[in-house]
Every structure is written in C-alpha cells, then in structure tokens.
C-alpha cells in the first residue's frame, strides 16, 4: 500500500511540475511582449519629509496588466523577468517612463523632488548599463541628480566586479543610491562604510513590528555615516508620528498613499499632517 501511495504522489508531483513549466513558459512569453503591447505601468508612492513638511520624492513601482483580468504582483513577475533577462529591456522602459513622469511631478512638488527607481542586480551586470541610462536621461531632459536608484543589500554585496563598478559610476554621475529593504540582508557594518551609497530604506517589517531598538540603532548609525534614512511601509498614524519624532528623514507607506498613477497622487495640501 505504501508503494501505491508513493506512486500516486509521484504522479501528482509530476503533473504539477509539468503544469508549472507550461505556466512559466506562458508567463515568460506574455511578459516578453508586455512592452510592445503597452501592458506595463508605473505606480508611485510619495516620500515625505516631516521636518520640512515637503514631498521629497516618489518611488516608481512597476505594474503589469496582461489582458482584461490577468494581473501579476511584482514579487511574482520580477523574478521571472530576472531569470529570463527580460528585466534588462523592462528596466530601460521603467527608467524612460520615470523620466517622463518626473517632469509632471517636479512641477507639482518642487525642484528638490527626486524620482526613485528600483534596479536589480541583473541590470547592473550589463557592461553598457551606465552609458545607456545616461543616454535615456539626456534624451528625456532629466539630470541624474533628479533620480535615485534603489538596490537591495544582496545586490551591493555581490562580488561581481561589473555590479560594484557600475554602482560607483552611477553615483559619480550624480545619481543618489539607496539601499532598499535595509536590515534584512547581510551587510556588515564595515562594508556599509565602503559601499557607494547615500541612503538607507528601513525594511517595512521593522516598522510593522514596531522594533524601536533596531530602528533607533539604524538611525544613529546612519547619522554617524552621514546617510539619510527613509522608513518604508508606514501604515498608521502612530507609526507616522513615531518616525517623525525619531527624526527619520523620509516617510513612505500606505499611510501617505497606496501606489497609484502619478496623475492621481495626493497634493501636498492633501497629505499635510501638521
Ligand atoms: P520595494 O522596492 O521594497 O517596494 C516597496 C513595496 O512595499 C511595494 O510593493 C509597495 O507597494 C509595498 N508597500 C509600500 N508601502 C507599504 C505599506 O505601508 N504596507 C505594505 N504592506 N506594503 C507597502 P510592490 O509594488 O509589490 O513591489 C515589490 C517589489 O518589487 C519592490 O519592493 C521591488 O523590489 C520590486 N520592484 C517593483 N518595481 C520594480 C521595478 O521597476 N524594477 C525592479 N527591478 N524591481 C521592482
Ligand atoms: Mg524600492
Ligand atoms: Mg523596500
Ligand atoms: Mg521589497
């Protein structure tokens, strides 16, 4: 009986995995056509500086709407895009679109407004990445100082020379470099002093846990290293006031706005909490 049960579960497993392969293939195929079919969109979340009562930026978050009903979360399709290399052309599309949207946003929020774009390790591994990004910005009339690039800790720790070199080149060209989801990776304190970065984004898990010792340690350390800090995933009024009182430079999260197209973003008057 045990043998039979084993065989049965084997078949079940095989069927599922074959189905997965087909599904993955269909997703890859669909994603590879997403740009030409106009299925990609950028949504934005404002980044607010409480001490100056200013919107200092917004993070671009990629959305994919395939057909009428099929919608996949970035946590599902970004890995597919990375595995297939599709993240490279998609990433250039994101940067170009963010540049176009920046012109509207800077009008609304003022000249110190920066647009943030997420960059994956696969993109930074391209030898021509920096040159192509600079060409896009030039063509769209945006200065590198108006754009922030967000990379995760694992990206910066990656030993590949190209990745490290490109990050340093981008920073030299004027881009702000932010370390995303900070606290969840494995960077040592000594590495942190050597990385070409300007900013830390505290992972939202620490905000939702209300992990105050950790948050204040990050703030103190960032202060000593002259890095600015943004708190991600601020959802409640309490969290918002707490992060303001703790002198966190930037605040981002559902409390300000859920990700939405730039035309729908709240104005400063609508998000003023003073
Ligand atoms: P991320 O860069 O850390 O972006 C923040 C994520 O947290 C977003 O998820 C956002 O919707 C979500 N979030 C923001 N505020 C709150 C909050 O108050 N509560 C909760 N529960 N969640 C909040 P999203 O849009 O699903 O994106 C997930 C990840 O996908 C991003 O994490 C980023 O790593 C990646 N991603 C998104 N767009 C791009 C892109 O254009 N290129 C690349 N390479 N990666 C991207
Ligand atoms: Mg990010
Ligand atoms: Mg993050
Ligand atoms: Mg994240």
Short mmCIF file of C-alpha atoms and ligand atoms in Angstrom, two decimals:
data_model
loop_
_atom_site.label_atom_id
_atom_site.label_comp_id
_atom_site.label_asym_id
_atom_site.label_seq_id
_atom_site.Cartn_x
_atom_site.Cartn_y
_atom_site.Cartn_z
CA UNK A 1 0.00 0.00 0.00
CA UNK A 2 2.85 2.30 0.88
CA UNK A 3 4.28 1.72 -2.59
CA UNK A 4 0.98 2.57 -4.24
CA UNK A 5 0.63 5.75 -2.27
CA UNK A 6 4.17 6.69 -3.19
CA UNK A 7 3.48 6.16 -6.86
CA UNK A 8 0.31 8.15 -6.67
CA UNK A 9 2.00 11.14 -5.07
CA UNK A 10 4.81 10.84 -7.62
CA UNK A 11 2.31 11.18 -10.46
CA UNK A 12 0.67 14.05 -8.72
CA UNK A 13 4.01 15.78 -8.33
CA UNK A 14 4.92 15.18 -11.96
CA UNK A 15 1.66 16.56 -13.24
CA UNK A 16 2.00 19.67 -11.11
CA UNK A 17 5.56 20.33 -12.15
CA UNK A 18 4.75 19.86 -15.85
CA UNK A 19 1.85 22.24 -15.43
CA UNK A 20 4.23 24.71 -13.75
CA UNK A 21 6.57 24.52 -16.71
CA UNK A 22 3.79 25.32 -19.13
CA UNK A 23 2.55 28.11 -16.92
CA UNK A 24 6.03 29.56 -16.55
CA UNK A 25 6.55 29.39 -20.28
CA UNK A 26 3.26 31.18 -20.94
CA UNK A 27 4.15 33.86 -18.39
CA UNK A 28 7.57 34.40 -19.90
CA UNK A 29 6.08 34.65 -23.36
CA UNK A 30 3.45 37.12 -22.21
CA UNK A 31 6.00 39.18 -20.27
CA UNK A 32 8.31 39.34 -23.27
CA UNK A 33 5.51 41.12 -25.17
CA UNK A 34 4.44 43.37 -22.31
CA UNK A 35 6.37 46.43 -23.52
CA UNK A 36 5.18 46.37 -27.13
CA UNK A 37 1.62 45.62 -26.01
CA UNK A 38 1.66 48.59 -23.63
CA UNK A 39 0.85 46.47 -20.61
CA UNK A 40 3.38 48.00 -18.24
CA UNK A 41 2.57 50.91 -15.99
CA UNK A 42 4.32 52.77 -13.20
CA UNK A 43 2.57 53.46 -9.95
CA UNK A 44 4.03 55.80 -7.37
CA UNK A 45 4.35 56.22 -3.66
CA UNK A 46 5.24 59.62 -2.26
CA UNK A 47 8.20 60.08 0.07
CA UNK A 48 7.52 62.76 2.65
CA UNK A 49 9.95 64.73 4.80
CA UNK A 50 8.17 65.57 8.06
CA UNK A 51 10.62 68.17 9.39
CA UNK A 52 10.30 70.35 6.28
CA UNK A 53 6.69 69.30 5.55
CA UNK A 54 7.75 68.55 1.99
CA UNK A 55 7.27 65.84 -0.59
CA UNK A 56 10.87 64.97 -1.38
CA UNK A 57 10.29 62.24 -3.88
CA UNK A 58 8.29 59.28 -5.10
CA UNK A 59 9.16 55.65 -5.74
CA UNK A 60 8.18 54.11 -9.06
CA UNK A 61 6.67 50.63 -8.70
CA UNK A 62 6.12 48.53 -11.78
CA UNK A 63 2.69 47.11 -12.60
CA UNK A 64 1.81 44.58 -15.28
CA UNK A 65 -1.73 44.27 -16.57
CA UNK A 66 -1.97 41.44 -19.10
CA UNK A 67 -5.30 41.30 -20.90
CA UNK A 68 -8.53 42.28 -19.16
CA UNK A 69 -8.19 40.34 -15.95
CA UNK A 70 -4.71 38.90 -15.57
CA UNK A 71 -2.64 40.88 -13.14
CA UNK A 72 0.54 39.64 -11.51
CA UNK A 73 2.34 41.11 -8.50
CA UNK A 74 5.93 42.37 -8.91
CA UNK A 75 7.03 39.79 -6.34
CA UNK A 76 5.92 37.16 -8.89
CA UNK A 77 6.89 38.65 -12.25
CA UNK A 78 10.13 40.48 -11.32
CA UNK A 79 11.84 37.14 -10.52
CA UNK A 80 10.64 35.77 -13.89
CA UNK A 81 11.98 38.90 -15.59
CA UNK A 82 15.31 38.47 -13.81
CA UNK A 83 15.66 34.78 -14.64
CA UNK A 84 14.93 35.35 -18.31
CA UNK A 85 16.92 38.56 -18.66
CA UNK A 86 13.74 40.42 -19.64
CA UNK A 87 14.44 42.76 -16.72
CA UNK A 88 17.08 44.46 -18.87
CA UNK A 89 14.73 45.88 -21.55
CA UNK A 90 11.95 46.29 -18.98
CA UNK A 91 14.35 48.19 -16.73
CA UNK A 92 15.20 50.66 -19.51
CA UNK A 93 11.48 51.12 -20.14
CA UNK A 94 10.97 51.87 -16.42
CA UNK A 95 13.75 54.49 -16.41
CA UNK A 96 12.42 56.21 -19.54
CA UNK A 97 8.86 56.28 -18.21
CA UNK A 98 10.03 57.53 -14.80
CA UNK A 99 11.85 60.39 -16.56
CA UNK A 100 8.67 61.36 -18.42
CA UNK A 101 6.60 61.27 -15.25
CA UNK A 102 9.28 63.24 -13.36
CA UNK A 103 8.59 66.33 -15.49
CA UNK A 104 4.97 66.36 -14.26
CA UNK A 105 5.86 65.52 -10.67
CA UNK A 106 8.57 68.16 -10.29
CA UNK A 107 6.02 70.75 -11.39
CA UNK A 108 3.71 69.67 -8.60
CA UNK A 109 6.16 69.07 -5.76
CA UNK A 110 9.07 71.41 -6.45
CA UNK A 111 12.64 71.34 -7.73
CA UNK A 112 14.13 69.20 -4.94
CA UNK A 113 11.81 66.34 -5.89
CA UNK A 114 13.61 63.10 -6.82
CA UNK A 115 12.18 60.08 -8.57
CA UNK A 116 13.22 56.65 -7.25
CA UNK A 117 13.61 53.62 -9.45
CA UNK A 118 14.31 50.03 -8.35
CA UNK A 119 17.26 48.40 -10.07
CA UNK A 120 18.10 44.71 -9.98
CA UNK A 121 21.50 43.06 -9.93
CA UNK A 122 20.93 41.66 -13.44
CA UNK A 123 20.66 45.20 -14.83
CA UNK A 124 23.82 46.36 -13.06
CA UNK A 125 25.67 43.41 -14.50
CA UNK A 126 25.33 44.85 -18.03
CA UNK A 127 28.54 46.45 -19.14
CA UNK A 128 26.72 49.19 -21.06
CA UNK A 129 24.19 49.90 -18.31
CA UNK A 130 25.55 53.26 -17.14
CA UNK A 131 26.01 54.64 -20.65
CA UNK A 132 22.52 53.59 -21.71
CA UNK A 133 20.88 55.01 -18.59
CA UNK A 134 22.68 58.32 -19.08
CA UNK A 135 21.59 58.38 -22.74
CA UNK A 136 17.96 57.86 -21.72
CA UNK A 137 18.11 60.67 -19.15
CA UNK A 138 19.76 63.01 -21.66
CA UNK A 139 17.11 62.25 -24.28
CA UNK A 140 14.34 62.86 -21.73
CA UNK A 141 15.88 66.03 -20.30
CA UNK A 142 16.40 64.76 -16.75
CA UNK A 143 19.56 65.28 -14.67
CA UNK A 144 20.97 62.26 -12.81
CA UNK A 145 20.72 64.33 -9.62
CA UNK A 146 16.93 64.16 -10.00
CA UNK A 147 16.92 60.38 -9.86
CA UNK A 148 17.50 57.89 -7.08
CA UNK A 149 18.35 54.26 -7.73
CA UNK A 150 17.27 51.65 -5.18
CA UNK A 151 19.26 48.46 -4.86
CA UNK A 152 18.96 45.72 -2.27
CA UNK A 153 21.74 44.72 0.08
CA UNK A 154 22.34 41.46 -1.75
CA UNK A 155 22.96 43.48 -4.92
CA UNK A 156 25.64 45.64 -3.38
CA UNK A 157 27.28 42.68 -1.70
CA UNK A 158 27.52 40.84 -4.96
CA UNK A 159 31.11 40.12 -5.75
CA UNK A 160 30.76 40.66 -9.48
CA UNK A 161 33.09 43.46 -10.47
CA UNK A 162 30.69 44.87 -13.04
CA UNK A 163 27.99 45.39 -10.41
CA UNK A 164 30.29 47.22 -8.00
CA UNK A 165 31.88 49.26 -10.75
CA UNK A 166 28.55 50.32 -12.28
CA UNK A 167 27.16 51.36 -8.91
CA UNK A 168 30.18 53.56 -8.23
CA UNK A 169 29.99 55.05 -11.75
CA UNK A 170 26.29 55.85 -11.33
CA UNK A 171 26.92 57.58 -8.04
CA UNK A 172 29.76 59.55 -9.60
CA UNK A 173 27.43 60.61 -12.42
CA UNK A 174 25.15 62.19 -9.81
CA UNK A 175 22.51 59.58 -9.05
CA UNK A 176 21.54 59.05 -5.43
CA UNK A 177 21.99 55.42 -4.42
CA UNK A 178 19.67 53.95 -1.79
CA UNK A 179 19.99 50.61 -0.07
CA UNK A 180 16.50 49.10 -0.15
CA UNK A 181 14.93 46.77 2.45
CA UNK A 182 17.78 47.62 4.79
CA UNK A 183 18.22 45.30 7.75
CA UNK A 184 17.08 42.14 6.02
CA UNK A 185 20.37 41.43 4.23
CA UNK A 186 23.79 40.60 5.47
CA UNK A 187 25.95 43.67 5.03
CA UNK A 188 28.43 44.09 7.83
CA UNK A 189 28.93 47.49 9.39
CA UNK A 190 32.39 47.81 7.89
CA UNK A 191 31.05 47.06 4.40
CA UNK A 192 28.44 49.73 4.86
CA UNK A 193 31.13 52.38 5.20
CA UNK A 194 32.69 51.27 1.91
CA UNK A 195 29.60 50.98 -0.28
CA UNK A 196 28.85 53.78 -2.78
CA UNK A 197 25.52 54.69 -1.15
CA UNK A 198 23.75 57.79 0.15
CA UNK A 199 20.63 56.45 1.77
CA UNK A 200 19.08 53.57 3.71
CA UNK A 201 15.50 52.46 3.41
CA UNK A 202 14.49 50.66 6.59
CA UNK A 203 12.65 47.47 5.70
CA UNK A 204 8.96 47.70 6.41
CA UNK A 205 8.99 44.59 8.60
CA UNK A 206 10.80 46.60 11.32
CA UNK A 207 8.22 49.37 11.10
CA UNK A 208 5.27 46.97 11.35
CA UNK A 209 6.90 45.09 14.24
CA UNK A 210 7.47 48.41 15.97
CA UNK A 211 11.06 47.31 16.54
CA UNK A 212 12.16 50.55 18.20
CA UNK A 213 15.61 49.48 19.46
CA UNK A 214 16.54 48.38 15.97
CA UNK A 215 15.09 51.46 14.28
CA UNK A 216 16.90 53.84 16.61
CA UNK A 217 20.14 51.89 16.15
CA UNK A 218 19.81 52.21 12.37
CA UNK A 219 19.09 55.95 12.68
CA UNK A 220 22.09 56.53 14.94
CA UNK A 221 24.40 54.54 12.71
CA UNK A 222 23.14 56.25 9.55
CA UNK A 223 23.67 59.60 11.22
CA UNK A 224 27.27 58.73 12.04
CA UNK A 225 27.87 57.55 8.48
CA UNK A 226 26.11 60.60 7.02
CA UNK A 227 23.46 58.53 5.30
CA UNK A 228 19.85 59.67 5.11
CA UNK A 229 17.09 57.29 6.14
CA UNK A 230 13.65 56.57 4.76
CA UNK A 231 11.12 54.45 6.67
CA UNK A 232 9.17 52.15 4.36
CA UNK A 233 5.74 50.68 4.97
CA UNK A 234 4.40 53.34 7.34
CA UNK A 235 0.73 52.41 7.59
CA UNK A 236 -0.67 54.03 10.71
CA UNK A 237 -0.88 57.46 12.27
CA UNK A 238 1.11 56.15 15.27
CA UNK A 239 3.93 54.87 13.06
CA UNK A 240 3.93 58.13 11.15
CA UNK A 241 4.27 60.28 14.27
CA UNK A 242 6.81 57.96 15.81
CA UNK A 243 9.07 58.10 12.76
CA UNK A 244 8.69 61.90 12.62
CA UNK A 245 9.64 62.21 16.30
CA UNK A 246 12.63 59.93 15.77
CA UNK A 247 13.88 62.40 13.13
CA UNK A 248 13.61 59.96 10.29
CA UNK A 249 14.32 61.99 7.12
CA UNK A 250 11.74 60.37 4.86
CA UNK A 251 8.49 58.51 5.33
CA UNK A 252 6.78 56.26 2.79
CA UNK A 253 3.84 53.91 3.09
CA UNK A 254 0.13 53.30 2.77
CA UNK A 255 -0.48 55.99 5.41
CA UNK A 256 0.51 58.57 2.78
CA UNK A 257 -0.75 56.75 -0.28
CA UNK A 258 -1.01 53.30 -1.81
CA UNK A 259 0.87 53.04 -5.13
CA UNK A 260 -1.10 54.83 -7.88
CA UNK A 261 -0.54 56.51 -11.28
CA UNK A 262 1.17 59.88 -10.93
CA UNK A 263 -1.91 61.82 -12.00
CA UNK A 264 -3.82 60.51 -9.01
CA UNK A 265 -1.22 61.25 -6.33
CA UNK A 266 -2.34 63.46 -3.44
CA UNK A 267 -1.16 67.06 -3.47
CA UNK A 268 0.98 68.35 -0.62
CA UNK A 269 -2.06 70.11 0.85
CA UNK A 270 -3.89 66.79 0.93
CA UNK A 271 -1.14 64.99 2.81
CA UNK A 272 -0.11 67.72 5.22
CA UNK A 273 -0.36 66.38 8.75
CA UNK A 274 0.77 69.41 10.68
P1 LIG B 1 10.34 47.65 -2.75
O1 LIG B 1 11.23 48.38 -3.67
O2 LIG B 1 10.81 47.44 -1.36
O3 LIG B 1 8.97 48.45 -2.78
C1 LIG B 1 8.11 48.60 -1.67
C2 LIG B 1 6.99 47.58 -1.69
O4 LIG B 1 6.26 47.69 -0.48
C3 LIG B 1 5.99 47.79 -2.81
O5 LIG B 1 5.48 46.52 -3.20
C4 LIG B 1 4.91 48.61 -2.12
O6 LIG B 1 3.65 48.52 -2.75
C5 LIG B 1 4.90 47.98 -0.77
N1 LIG B 1 4.43 48.91 0.27
C6 LIG B 1 4.63 50.23 0.34
N2 LIG B 1 4.08 50.77 1.44
C7 LIG B 1 3.52 49.75 2.11
C8 LIG B 1 2.79 49.67 3.34
O7 LIG B 1 2.53 50.65 4.03
N3 LIG B 1 2.38 48.42 3.71
C9 LIG B 1 2.63 47.32 2.97
N4 LIG B 1 2.18 46.14 3.41
N5 LIG B 1 3.31 47.36 1.79
C10 LIG B 1 3.75 48.56 1.38
P2 LIG B 1 5.33 46.11 -4.74
O8 LIG B 1 4.88 47.29 -5.54
O9 LIG B 1 4.51 44.87 -4.78
O10 LIG B 1 6.81 45.78 -5.18
C11 LIG B 1 7.52 44.71 -4.61
C12 LIG B 1 8.97 44.75 -5.01
O11 LIG B 1 9.15 44.52 -6.40
C13 LIG B 1 9.66 46.08 -4.73
O12 LIG B 1 9.98 46.19 -3.37
C14 LIG B 1 10.87 45.98 -5.63
O13 LIG B 1 11.89 45.23 -5.01
C15 LIG B 1 10.32 45.19 -6.81
N6 LIG B 1 10.02 46.12 -7.92
C16 LIG B 1 8.93 46.91 -8.12
N7 LIG B 1 9.06 47.64 -9.25
C17 LIG B 1 10.27 47.33 -9.77
C18 LIG B 1 10.99 47.76 -10.96
O14 LIG B 1 10.56 48.64 -11.73
N8 LIG B 1 12.22 47.19 -11.17
C19 LIG B 1 12.74 46.23 -10.32
N9 LIG B 1 13.97 45.73 -10.61
N10 LIG B 1 12.10 45.84 -9.21
C20 LIG B 1 10.88 46.36 -8.94
MG1 LIG B 2 12.30 50.03 -3.52
MG1 LIG B 3 11.81 48.17 0.09
MG1 LIG B 4 10.88 44.98 -1.00
#
